Coordinates of C-alpha atoms in Angstrom, one line a residue:
X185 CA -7.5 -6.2 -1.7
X186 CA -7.7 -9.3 0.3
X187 CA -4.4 -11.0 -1.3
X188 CA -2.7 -7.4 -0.4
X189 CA -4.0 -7.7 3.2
X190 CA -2.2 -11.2 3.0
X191 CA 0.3 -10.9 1.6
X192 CA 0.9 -7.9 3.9
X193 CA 0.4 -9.7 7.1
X194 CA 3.2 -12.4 5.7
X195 CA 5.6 -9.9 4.9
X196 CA 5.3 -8.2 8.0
X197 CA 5.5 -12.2 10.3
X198 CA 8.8 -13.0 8.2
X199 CA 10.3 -9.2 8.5
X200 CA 9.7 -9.7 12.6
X201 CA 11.7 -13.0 12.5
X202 CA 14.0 -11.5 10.3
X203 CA 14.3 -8.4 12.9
X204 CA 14.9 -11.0 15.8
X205 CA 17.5 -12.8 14.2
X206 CA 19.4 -9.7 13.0
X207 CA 19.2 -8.7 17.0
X208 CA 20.4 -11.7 17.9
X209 CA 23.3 -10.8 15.5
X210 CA 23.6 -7.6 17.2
X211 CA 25.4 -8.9 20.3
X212 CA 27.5 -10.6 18.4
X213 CA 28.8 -7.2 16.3
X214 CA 31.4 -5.2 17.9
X215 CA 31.3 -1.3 17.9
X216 CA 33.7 -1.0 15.5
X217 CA 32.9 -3.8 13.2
X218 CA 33.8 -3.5 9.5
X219 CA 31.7 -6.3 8.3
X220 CA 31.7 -6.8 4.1
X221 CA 29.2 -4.7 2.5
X222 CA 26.7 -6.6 -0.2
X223 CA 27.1 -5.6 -3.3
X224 CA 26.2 -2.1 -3.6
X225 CA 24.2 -0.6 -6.3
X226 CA 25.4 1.1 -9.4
X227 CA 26.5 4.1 -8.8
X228 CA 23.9 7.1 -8.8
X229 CA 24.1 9.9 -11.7
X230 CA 24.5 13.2 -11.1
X231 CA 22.0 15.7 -11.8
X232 CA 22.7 17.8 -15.4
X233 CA 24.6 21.2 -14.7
X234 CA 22.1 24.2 -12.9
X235 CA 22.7 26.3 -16.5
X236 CA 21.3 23.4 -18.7
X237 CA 18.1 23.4 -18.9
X238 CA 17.5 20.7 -21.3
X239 CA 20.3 18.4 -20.3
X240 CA 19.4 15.1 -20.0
X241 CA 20.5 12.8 -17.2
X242 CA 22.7 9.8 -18.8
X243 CA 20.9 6.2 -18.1
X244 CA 23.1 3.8 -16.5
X245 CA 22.7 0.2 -14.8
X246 CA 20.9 0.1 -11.2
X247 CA 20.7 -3.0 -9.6
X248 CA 22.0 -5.5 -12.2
X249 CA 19.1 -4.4 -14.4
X250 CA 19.5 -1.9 -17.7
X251 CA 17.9 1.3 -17.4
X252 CA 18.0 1.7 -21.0
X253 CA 14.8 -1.2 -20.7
X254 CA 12.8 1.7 -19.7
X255 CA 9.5 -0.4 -20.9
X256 CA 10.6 -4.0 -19.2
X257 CA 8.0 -5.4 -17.4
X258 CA 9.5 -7.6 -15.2
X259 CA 10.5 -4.9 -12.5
X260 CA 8.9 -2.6 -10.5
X261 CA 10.8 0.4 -11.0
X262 CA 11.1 3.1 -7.9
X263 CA 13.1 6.2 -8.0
X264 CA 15.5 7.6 -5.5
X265 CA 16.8 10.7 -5.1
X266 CA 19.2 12.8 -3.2
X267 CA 22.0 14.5 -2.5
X268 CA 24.9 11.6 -2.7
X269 CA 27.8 14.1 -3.3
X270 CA 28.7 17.4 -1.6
X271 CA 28.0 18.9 1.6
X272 CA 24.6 17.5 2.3
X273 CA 25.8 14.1 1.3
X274 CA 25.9 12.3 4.7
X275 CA 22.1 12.4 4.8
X276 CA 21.5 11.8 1.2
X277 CA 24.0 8.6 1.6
X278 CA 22.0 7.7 4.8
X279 CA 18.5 7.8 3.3
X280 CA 19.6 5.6 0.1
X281 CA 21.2 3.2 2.6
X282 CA 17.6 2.8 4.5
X283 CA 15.8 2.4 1.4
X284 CA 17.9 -0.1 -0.5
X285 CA 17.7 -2.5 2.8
X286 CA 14.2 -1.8 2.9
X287 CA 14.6 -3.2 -1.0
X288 CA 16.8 -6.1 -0.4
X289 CA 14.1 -7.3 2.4
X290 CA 11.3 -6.2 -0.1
X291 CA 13.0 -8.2 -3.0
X292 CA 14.2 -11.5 -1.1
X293 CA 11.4 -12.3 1.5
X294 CA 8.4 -11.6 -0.2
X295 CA 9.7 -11.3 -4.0
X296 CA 9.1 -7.5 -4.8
X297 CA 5.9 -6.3 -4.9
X298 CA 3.1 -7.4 -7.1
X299 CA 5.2 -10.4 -7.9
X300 CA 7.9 -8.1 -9.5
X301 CA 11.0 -7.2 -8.5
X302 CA 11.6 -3.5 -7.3
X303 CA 14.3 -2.0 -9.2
X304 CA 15.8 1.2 -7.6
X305 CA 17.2 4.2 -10.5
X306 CA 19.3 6.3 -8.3
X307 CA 20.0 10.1 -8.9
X308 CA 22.3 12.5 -6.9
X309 CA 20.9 16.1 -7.6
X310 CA 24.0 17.5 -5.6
X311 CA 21.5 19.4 -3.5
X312 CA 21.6 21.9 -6.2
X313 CA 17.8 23.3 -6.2
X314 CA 18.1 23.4 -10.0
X315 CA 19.0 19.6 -10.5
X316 CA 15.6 18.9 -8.9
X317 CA 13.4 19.4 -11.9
X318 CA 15.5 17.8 -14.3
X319 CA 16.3 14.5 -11.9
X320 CA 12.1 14.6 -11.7
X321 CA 11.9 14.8 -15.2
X322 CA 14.0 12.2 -15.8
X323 CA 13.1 10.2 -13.5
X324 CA 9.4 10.5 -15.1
X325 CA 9.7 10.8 -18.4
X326 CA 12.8 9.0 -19.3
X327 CA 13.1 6.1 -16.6
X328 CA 9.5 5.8 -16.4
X329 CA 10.0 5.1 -12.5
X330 CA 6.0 4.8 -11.2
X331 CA 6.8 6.4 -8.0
X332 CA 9.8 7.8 -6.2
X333 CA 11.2 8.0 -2.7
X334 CA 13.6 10.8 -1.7
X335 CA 14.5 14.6 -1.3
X336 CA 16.6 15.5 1.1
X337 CA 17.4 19.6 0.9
X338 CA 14.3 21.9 0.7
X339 CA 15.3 23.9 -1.8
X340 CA 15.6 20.7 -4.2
X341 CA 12.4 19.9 -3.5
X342 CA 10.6 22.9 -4.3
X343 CA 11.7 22.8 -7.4
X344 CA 10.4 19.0 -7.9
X345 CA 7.3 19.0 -6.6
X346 CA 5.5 20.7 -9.5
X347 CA 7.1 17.9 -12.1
X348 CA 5.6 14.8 -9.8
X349 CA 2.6 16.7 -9.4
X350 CA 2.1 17.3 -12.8
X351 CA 2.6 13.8 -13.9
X352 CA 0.6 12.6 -10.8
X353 CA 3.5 10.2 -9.7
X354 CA 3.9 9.7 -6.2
X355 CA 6.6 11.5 -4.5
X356 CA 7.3 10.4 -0.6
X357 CA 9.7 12.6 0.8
X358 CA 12.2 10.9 3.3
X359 CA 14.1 14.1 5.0
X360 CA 13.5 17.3 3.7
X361 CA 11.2 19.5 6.4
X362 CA 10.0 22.3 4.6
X363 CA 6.4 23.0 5.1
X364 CA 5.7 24.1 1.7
X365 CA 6.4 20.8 0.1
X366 CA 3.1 18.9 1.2
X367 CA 1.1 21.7 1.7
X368 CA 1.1 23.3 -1.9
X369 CA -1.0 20.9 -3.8
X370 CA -3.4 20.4 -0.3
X371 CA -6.9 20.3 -1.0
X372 CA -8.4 23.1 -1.6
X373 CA -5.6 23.9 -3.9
X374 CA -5.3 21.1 -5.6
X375 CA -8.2 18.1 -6.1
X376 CA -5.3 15.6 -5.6
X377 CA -2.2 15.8 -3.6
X378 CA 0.9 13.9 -4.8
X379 CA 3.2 15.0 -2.4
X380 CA 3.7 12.7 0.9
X381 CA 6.1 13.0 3.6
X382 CA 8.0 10.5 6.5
X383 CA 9.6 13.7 8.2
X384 CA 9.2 16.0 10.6
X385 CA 8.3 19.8 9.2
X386 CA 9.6 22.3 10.6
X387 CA 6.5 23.8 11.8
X388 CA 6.1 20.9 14.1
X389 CA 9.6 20.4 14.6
X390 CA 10.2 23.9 16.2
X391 CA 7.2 24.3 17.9
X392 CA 7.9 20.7 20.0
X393 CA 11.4 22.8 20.4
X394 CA 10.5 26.0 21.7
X395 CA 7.9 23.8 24.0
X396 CA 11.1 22.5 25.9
X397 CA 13.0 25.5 26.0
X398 CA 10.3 27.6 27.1
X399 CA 8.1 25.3 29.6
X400 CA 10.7 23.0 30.6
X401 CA 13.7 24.6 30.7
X402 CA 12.3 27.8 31.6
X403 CA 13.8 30.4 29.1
X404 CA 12.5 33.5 28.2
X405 CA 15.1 35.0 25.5
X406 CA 15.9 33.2 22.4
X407 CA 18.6 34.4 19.7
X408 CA 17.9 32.3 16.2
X409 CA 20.7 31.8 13.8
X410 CA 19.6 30.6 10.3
X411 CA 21.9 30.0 7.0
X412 CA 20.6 31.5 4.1
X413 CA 19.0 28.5 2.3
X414 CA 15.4 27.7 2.1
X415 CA 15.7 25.0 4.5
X416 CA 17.0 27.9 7.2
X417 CA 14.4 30.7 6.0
X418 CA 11.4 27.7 6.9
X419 CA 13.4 27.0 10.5
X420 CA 13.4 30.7 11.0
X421 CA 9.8 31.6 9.8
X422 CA 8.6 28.7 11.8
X423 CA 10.4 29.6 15.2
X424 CA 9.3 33.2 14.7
X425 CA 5.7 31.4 14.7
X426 CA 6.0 29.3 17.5
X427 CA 7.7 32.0 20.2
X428 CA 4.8 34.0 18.8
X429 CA 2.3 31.7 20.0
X430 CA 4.1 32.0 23.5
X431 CA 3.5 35.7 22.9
X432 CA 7.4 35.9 22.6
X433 CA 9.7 37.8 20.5
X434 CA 13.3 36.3 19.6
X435 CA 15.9 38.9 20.7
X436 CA 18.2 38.3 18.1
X437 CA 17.9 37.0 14.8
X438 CA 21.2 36.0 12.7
X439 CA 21.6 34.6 9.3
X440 CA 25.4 33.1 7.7
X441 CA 25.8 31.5 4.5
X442 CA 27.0 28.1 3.0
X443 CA 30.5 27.9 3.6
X444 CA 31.0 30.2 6.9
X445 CA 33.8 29.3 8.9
X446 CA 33.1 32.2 11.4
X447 CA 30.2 33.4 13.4
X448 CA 32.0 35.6 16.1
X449 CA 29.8 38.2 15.0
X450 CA 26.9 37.0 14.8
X451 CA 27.5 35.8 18.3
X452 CA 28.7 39.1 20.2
X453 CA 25.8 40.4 18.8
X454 CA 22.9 37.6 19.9
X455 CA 25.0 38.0 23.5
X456 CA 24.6 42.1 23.4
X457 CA 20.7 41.2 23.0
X458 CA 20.2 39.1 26.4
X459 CA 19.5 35.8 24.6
X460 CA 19.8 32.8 27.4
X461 CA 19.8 30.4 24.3
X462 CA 20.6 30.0 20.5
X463 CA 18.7 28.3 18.6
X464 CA 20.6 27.5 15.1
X465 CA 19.2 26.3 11.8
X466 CA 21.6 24.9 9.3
X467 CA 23.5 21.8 8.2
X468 CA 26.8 19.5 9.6
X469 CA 29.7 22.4 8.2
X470 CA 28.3 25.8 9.7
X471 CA 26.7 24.3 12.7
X472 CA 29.9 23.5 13.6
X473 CA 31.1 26.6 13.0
X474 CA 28.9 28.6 15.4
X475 CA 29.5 26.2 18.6
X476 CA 33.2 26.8 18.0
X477 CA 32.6 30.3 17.8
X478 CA 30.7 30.8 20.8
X479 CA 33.1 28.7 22.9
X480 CA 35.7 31.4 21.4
X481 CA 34.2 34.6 22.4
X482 CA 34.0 32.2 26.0
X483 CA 29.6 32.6 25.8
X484 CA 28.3 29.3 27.8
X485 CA 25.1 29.4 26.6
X486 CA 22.2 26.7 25.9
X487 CA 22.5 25.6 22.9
X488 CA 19.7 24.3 20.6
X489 CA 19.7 23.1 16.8
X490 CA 17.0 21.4 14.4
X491 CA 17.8 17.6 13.4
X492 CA 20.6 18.1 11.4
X493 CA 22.5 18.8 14.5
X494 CA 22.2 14.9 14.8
X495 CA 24.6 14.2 11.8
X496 CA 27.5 12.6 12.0
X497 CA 29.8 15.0 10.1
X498 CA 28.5 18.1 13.0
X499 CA 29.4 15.9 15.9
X500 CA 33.1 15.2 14.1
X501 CA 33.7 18.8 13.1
X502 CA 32.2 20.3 16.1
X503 CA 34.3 18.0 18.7
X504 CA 34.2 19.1 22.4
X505 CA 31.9 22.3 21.3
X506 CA 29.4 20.1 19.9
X507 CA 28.7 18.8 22.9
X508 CA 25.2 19.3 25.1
X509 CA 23.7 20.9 21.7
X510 CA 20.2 19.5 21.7
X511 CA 17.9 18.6 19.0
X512 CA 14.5 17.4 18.4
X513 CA 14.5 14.3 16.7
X514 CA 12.4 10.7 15.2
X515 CA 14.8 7.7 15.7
X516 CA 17.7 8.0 17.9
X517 CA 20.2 4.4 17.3
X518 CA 20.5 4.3 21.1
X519 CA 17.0 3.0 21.0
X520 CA 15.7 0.1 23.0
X521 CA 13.3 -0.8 20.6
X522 CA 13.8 -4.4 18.8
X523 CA 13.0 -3.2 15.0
X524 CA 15.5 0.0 15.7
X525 CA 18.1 -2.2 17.2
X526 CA 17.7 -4.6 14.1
X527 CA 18.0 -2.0 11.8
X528 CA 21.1 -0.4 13.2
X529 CA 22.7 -3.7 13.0
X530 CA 21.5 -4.4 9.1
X531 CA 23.2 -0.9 8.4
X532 CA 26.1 -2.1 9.9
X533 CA 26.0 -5.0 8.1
X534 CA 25.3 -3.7 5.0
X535 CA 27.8 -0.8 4.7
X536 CA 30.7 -2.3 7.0
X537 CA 30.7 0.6 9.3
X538 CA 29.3 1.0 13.0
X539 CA 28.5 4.7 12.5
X540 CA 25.3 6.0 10.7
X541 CA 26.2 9.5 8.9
X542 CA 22.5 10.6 9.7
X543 CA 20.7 7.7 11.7
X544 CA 17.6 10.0 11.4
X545 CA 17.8 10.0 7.8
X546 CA 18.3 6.8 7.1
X547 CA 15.7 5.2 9.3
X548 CA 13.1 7.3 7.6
X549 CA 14.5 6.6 4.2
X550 CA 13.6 2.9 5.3
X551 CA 10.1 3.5 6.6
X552 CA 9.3 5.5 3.5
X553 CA 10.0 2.5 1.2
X554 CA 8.2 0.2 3.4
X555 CA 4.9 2.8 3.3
X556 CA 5.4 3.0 -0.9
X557 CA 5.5 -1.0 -0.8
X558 CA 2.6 -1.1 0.8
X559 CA 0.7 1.3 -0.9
X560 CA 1.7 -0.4 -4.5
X561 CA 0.3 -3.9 -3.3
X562 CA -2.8 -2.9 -1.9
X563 CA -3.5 -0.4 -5.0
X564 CA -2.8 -3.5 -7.4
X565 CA -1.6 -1.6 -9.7
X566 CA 1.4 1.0 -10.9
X567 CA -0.7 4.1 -11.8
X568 CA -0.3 6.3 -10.0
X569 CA -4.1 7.9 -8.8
X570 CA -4.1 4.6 -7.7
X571 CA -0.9 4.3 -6.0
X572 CA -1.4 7.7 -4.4
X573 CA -5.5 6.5 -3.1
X574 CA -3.8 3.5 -1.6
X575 CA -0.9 5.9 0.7
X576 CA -4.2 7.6 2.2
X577 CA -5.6 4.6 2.8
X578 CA -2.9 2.6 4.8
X579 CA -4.0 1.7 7.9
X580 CA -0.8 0.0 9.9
X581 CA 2.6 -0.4 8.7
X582 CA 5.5 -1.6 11.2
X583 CA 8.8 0.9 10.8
X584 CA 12.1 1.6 12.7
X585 CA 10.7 5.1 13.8
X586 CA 7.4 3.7 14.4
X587 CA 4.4 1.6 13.5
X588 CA 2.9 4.0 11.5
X589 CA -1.2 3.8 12.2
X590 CA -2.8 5.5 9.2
X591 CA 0.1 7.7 8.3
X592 CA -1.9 9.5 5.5
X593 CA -5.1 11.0 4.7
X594 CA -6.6 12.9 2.1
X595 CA -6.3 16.1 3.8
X596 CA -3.3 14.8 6.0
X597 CA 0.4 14.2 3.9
X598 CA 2.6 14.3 6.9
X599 CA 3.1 11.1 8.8
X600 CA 5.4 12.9 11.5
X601 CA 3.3 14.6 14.4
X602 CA 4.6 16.1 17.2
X603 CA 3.6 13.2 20.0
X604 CA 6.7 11.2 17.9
X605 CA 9.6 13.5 18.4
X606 CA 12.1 13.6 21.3
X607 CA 15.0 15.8 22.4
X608 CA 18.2 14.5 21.4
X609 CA 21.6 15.2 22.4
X610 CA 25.1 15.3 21.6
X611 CA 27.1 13.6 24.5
X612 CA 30.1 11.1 24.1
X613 CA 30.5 11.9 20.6
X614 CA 26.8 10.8 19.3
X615 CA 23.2 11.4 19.3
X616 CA 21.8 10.2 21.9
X617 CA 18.4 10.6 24.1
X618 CA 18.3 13.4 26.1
X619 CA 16.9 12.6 29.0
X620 CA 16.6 9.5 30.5
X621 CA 13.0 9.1 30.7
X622 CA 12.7 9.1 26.9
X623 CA 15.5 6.8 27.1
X624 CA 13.7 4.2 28.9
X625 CA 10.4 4.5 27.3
X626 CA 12.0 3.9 23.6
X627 CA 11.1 0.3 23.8
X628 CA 7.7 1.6 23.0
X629 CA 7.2 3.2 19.9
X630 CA 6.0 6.6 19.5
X631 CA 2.8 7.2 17.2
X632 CA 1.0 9.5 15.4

């Protein structure tokens, strides 16, 4: 434990100068630089069809090393999963971008992790909910990963969970917000809990919501409108909970499905019902969608959204109706802060683009990877009890949406609280802080 601690502590002094020198870099990078990406990794298999069952997932080379040398031990080898194709593919590509510089720092200034070399195996389950078992499996059984970092849609992970749990391998969960996934296998229902999460869920991420538009911005009716996946069933459950505890009632409640191009009448109808706001659950396509729509039936209303609203491939499609929308988020790249300001630069870097698909994703895609390092060196070991005793045990880890102070407990799996979230919004074509105050303050990190 004490050459963990250590060798902690040195990682963390030659990260920080490592930080400083990439924001020194930073005022040197123009806005639209298109710097030469490193060598990227090979590229990530897909998940096996929905309707086969026992497919298995072809092995193929990650990072130079064979994945057909499934019982090498010279690596460290760390899944990652997530949607890298499709519609949902901005924050899968995001997430895999924080965690392989998280890697690559891992890898080259401290030399892996219990003197090995991490090894990322990469698999894109398509957001398809059905992939997620069988990229688990796979990952588990036939790549013999000892943890993995990832998950981006809900629905995906629901149907993973049981498969890490079962094999008690450590799953950290980067984006996906679904309640459910950490609190399944919570004591009393389980004697150990394999599940962890670096992301808001949406209990807490739409109660901190209907606290603004209800105390702050003084609203009193609220129309909800919620695609049909289990990522917008949560946001709607949980906003139905949290105007409930404000002894509110939403006065309209709409739901559209993947693929939606128009909501007109969705709209008419939460304008009929007196709503002063919408709040909209859903990802970068149809959320785009319904802020066109309402500026077509001419409705100027407040306009609210959960995180996803923060994605690149919203604020793109959505244009001039995207803006004002407003959207709770953990990491905002406008950010004062030297280790955010670093980290958007190392992205840029990195990839060879200025823009982040989904900064929010990709920062805590990083900070996950950091937490799992840390966890594996003070637990001295690869099994996982072990590993998964040492992620409730961490006591301070510095990250780009925070230092996290004791992110995990026993009882506690979530390493997102409420105090950590702000309001974003969409002005000038990005996410940015939406009010000044917040702006200002970013220097200082929020914790848990």
């Amino acid at each position: 434990m004490e050459y963990a601690t250590f060798t902690s502590r040195v990682f963390a002094v030659r990260l920080s100068v490592v930080f400083f020198l990439y924001c020194f870099l930073a005022a040197e990078l123009p806005a639209n630089a298109q710097t030469k990406p490193a060598a990227p990794n090979e590229p990530a298999k897909s998940a096996a069809p929905a309707n086969a069952k026992s497919a298995k997932v072809p092995a193929s080379p990650v990072n130079g090393a064979s994945e057909n040398s499934t019982a090498s031990t010279d690596v460290i080898r760390i899944g990652l999963s997530g949607p890298f194709t499709g519609g949902s593919a901005p924050m899968g590509i995001s997430m895999r971008e924080g965690v392989r510089i998280a890697v690559e720092e891992i890898n080259l200034y401290v030399g892996g992790v219990l003197g090995k070399k991490i090894v990322l195996v990469e698999r894109d389950d398509q957001a398809n909910p059905a992939a997620g078992g069988v990229v688990a499996n796979d990952l588990i059984n036939g790549q013999r990963v000892i943890a993995t970092v990832g998950i981006v849609n809900t629905g995906v992970g629901l149907s993973s969970i049981d498969v890490y749990q079962k094999a008690r391998i450590p799953v950290i969960v980067a984006v996906s917000t679904g309640p459910t996934l950490t609190k399944k296998f919570a004591p009393p229902a389980a004697p150990d809990n394999f599940i962890f999460r670096v992301a808001p869920r949406t209990d807490i991420e739409t109660s901190f919501m209907v606290e603004h538009i209800v105390s702050r911005a003084g609203i009193s009716s609220i129309a909800i409108l919620a695609d049909a996946t289990p990522y917008g069933e949560s946001g709607k459950i949980d906003l139905e909970k949290a105007l409930a505890a404000k002894n509110m009632k939403p006065a309209y409640i709409g739901r559209f499905n993947i693929g939606d191009t128009n909501m007109s009448a969705q709209l008419k109808a939460a304008k009929e019902s007196g709503a002063e706001a919408v709040i909209m659950y859903g990802i970068g396509p149809e959320l785009a969608a319904i802020v066109k729509s309402r500026d077509a039936i001419k409705w100027k209303v407040p306009t609210f959204a959960g995180w996803t609203a923060s994605m690149q491939s919203f604020i793109e499609q959505s244009g001039k109706s995207g803006e004002n929308v407003m959207m709770p988020l953990t990491f905002v790249a406008q950010s004062s802060h030297v280790r955010a300001r670093a980290f958007v630069t190392r992205y840029a870097q990195r990839t060879g683009s200025s823009t982040i698909p989904s900064p929010m994703a990709a920062a805590q895609g990083y900070d996950a990877m950091r937490i799992l390092y840390n966890a594996i060196q003070n637990a001295a070991s690869q099994d996982g009890t072990r590993i998964k005793n040492a992620l409730e045990n961490i006591q301070s880890i510095e990250g780009v949406i925070t230092t996290h102070r004791a992110p995990f407990s026993a009882a506690d799996h979530d390493a997102v609280s409420p105090g950590m979230l702000v309001m974003g919004k969409i002005q000038g074509g990005r996410a940015d802080y939406a009010f000044a105050e917040d702006a200002n303050k970013s220097i200082i990190l929020r914790r848990k």
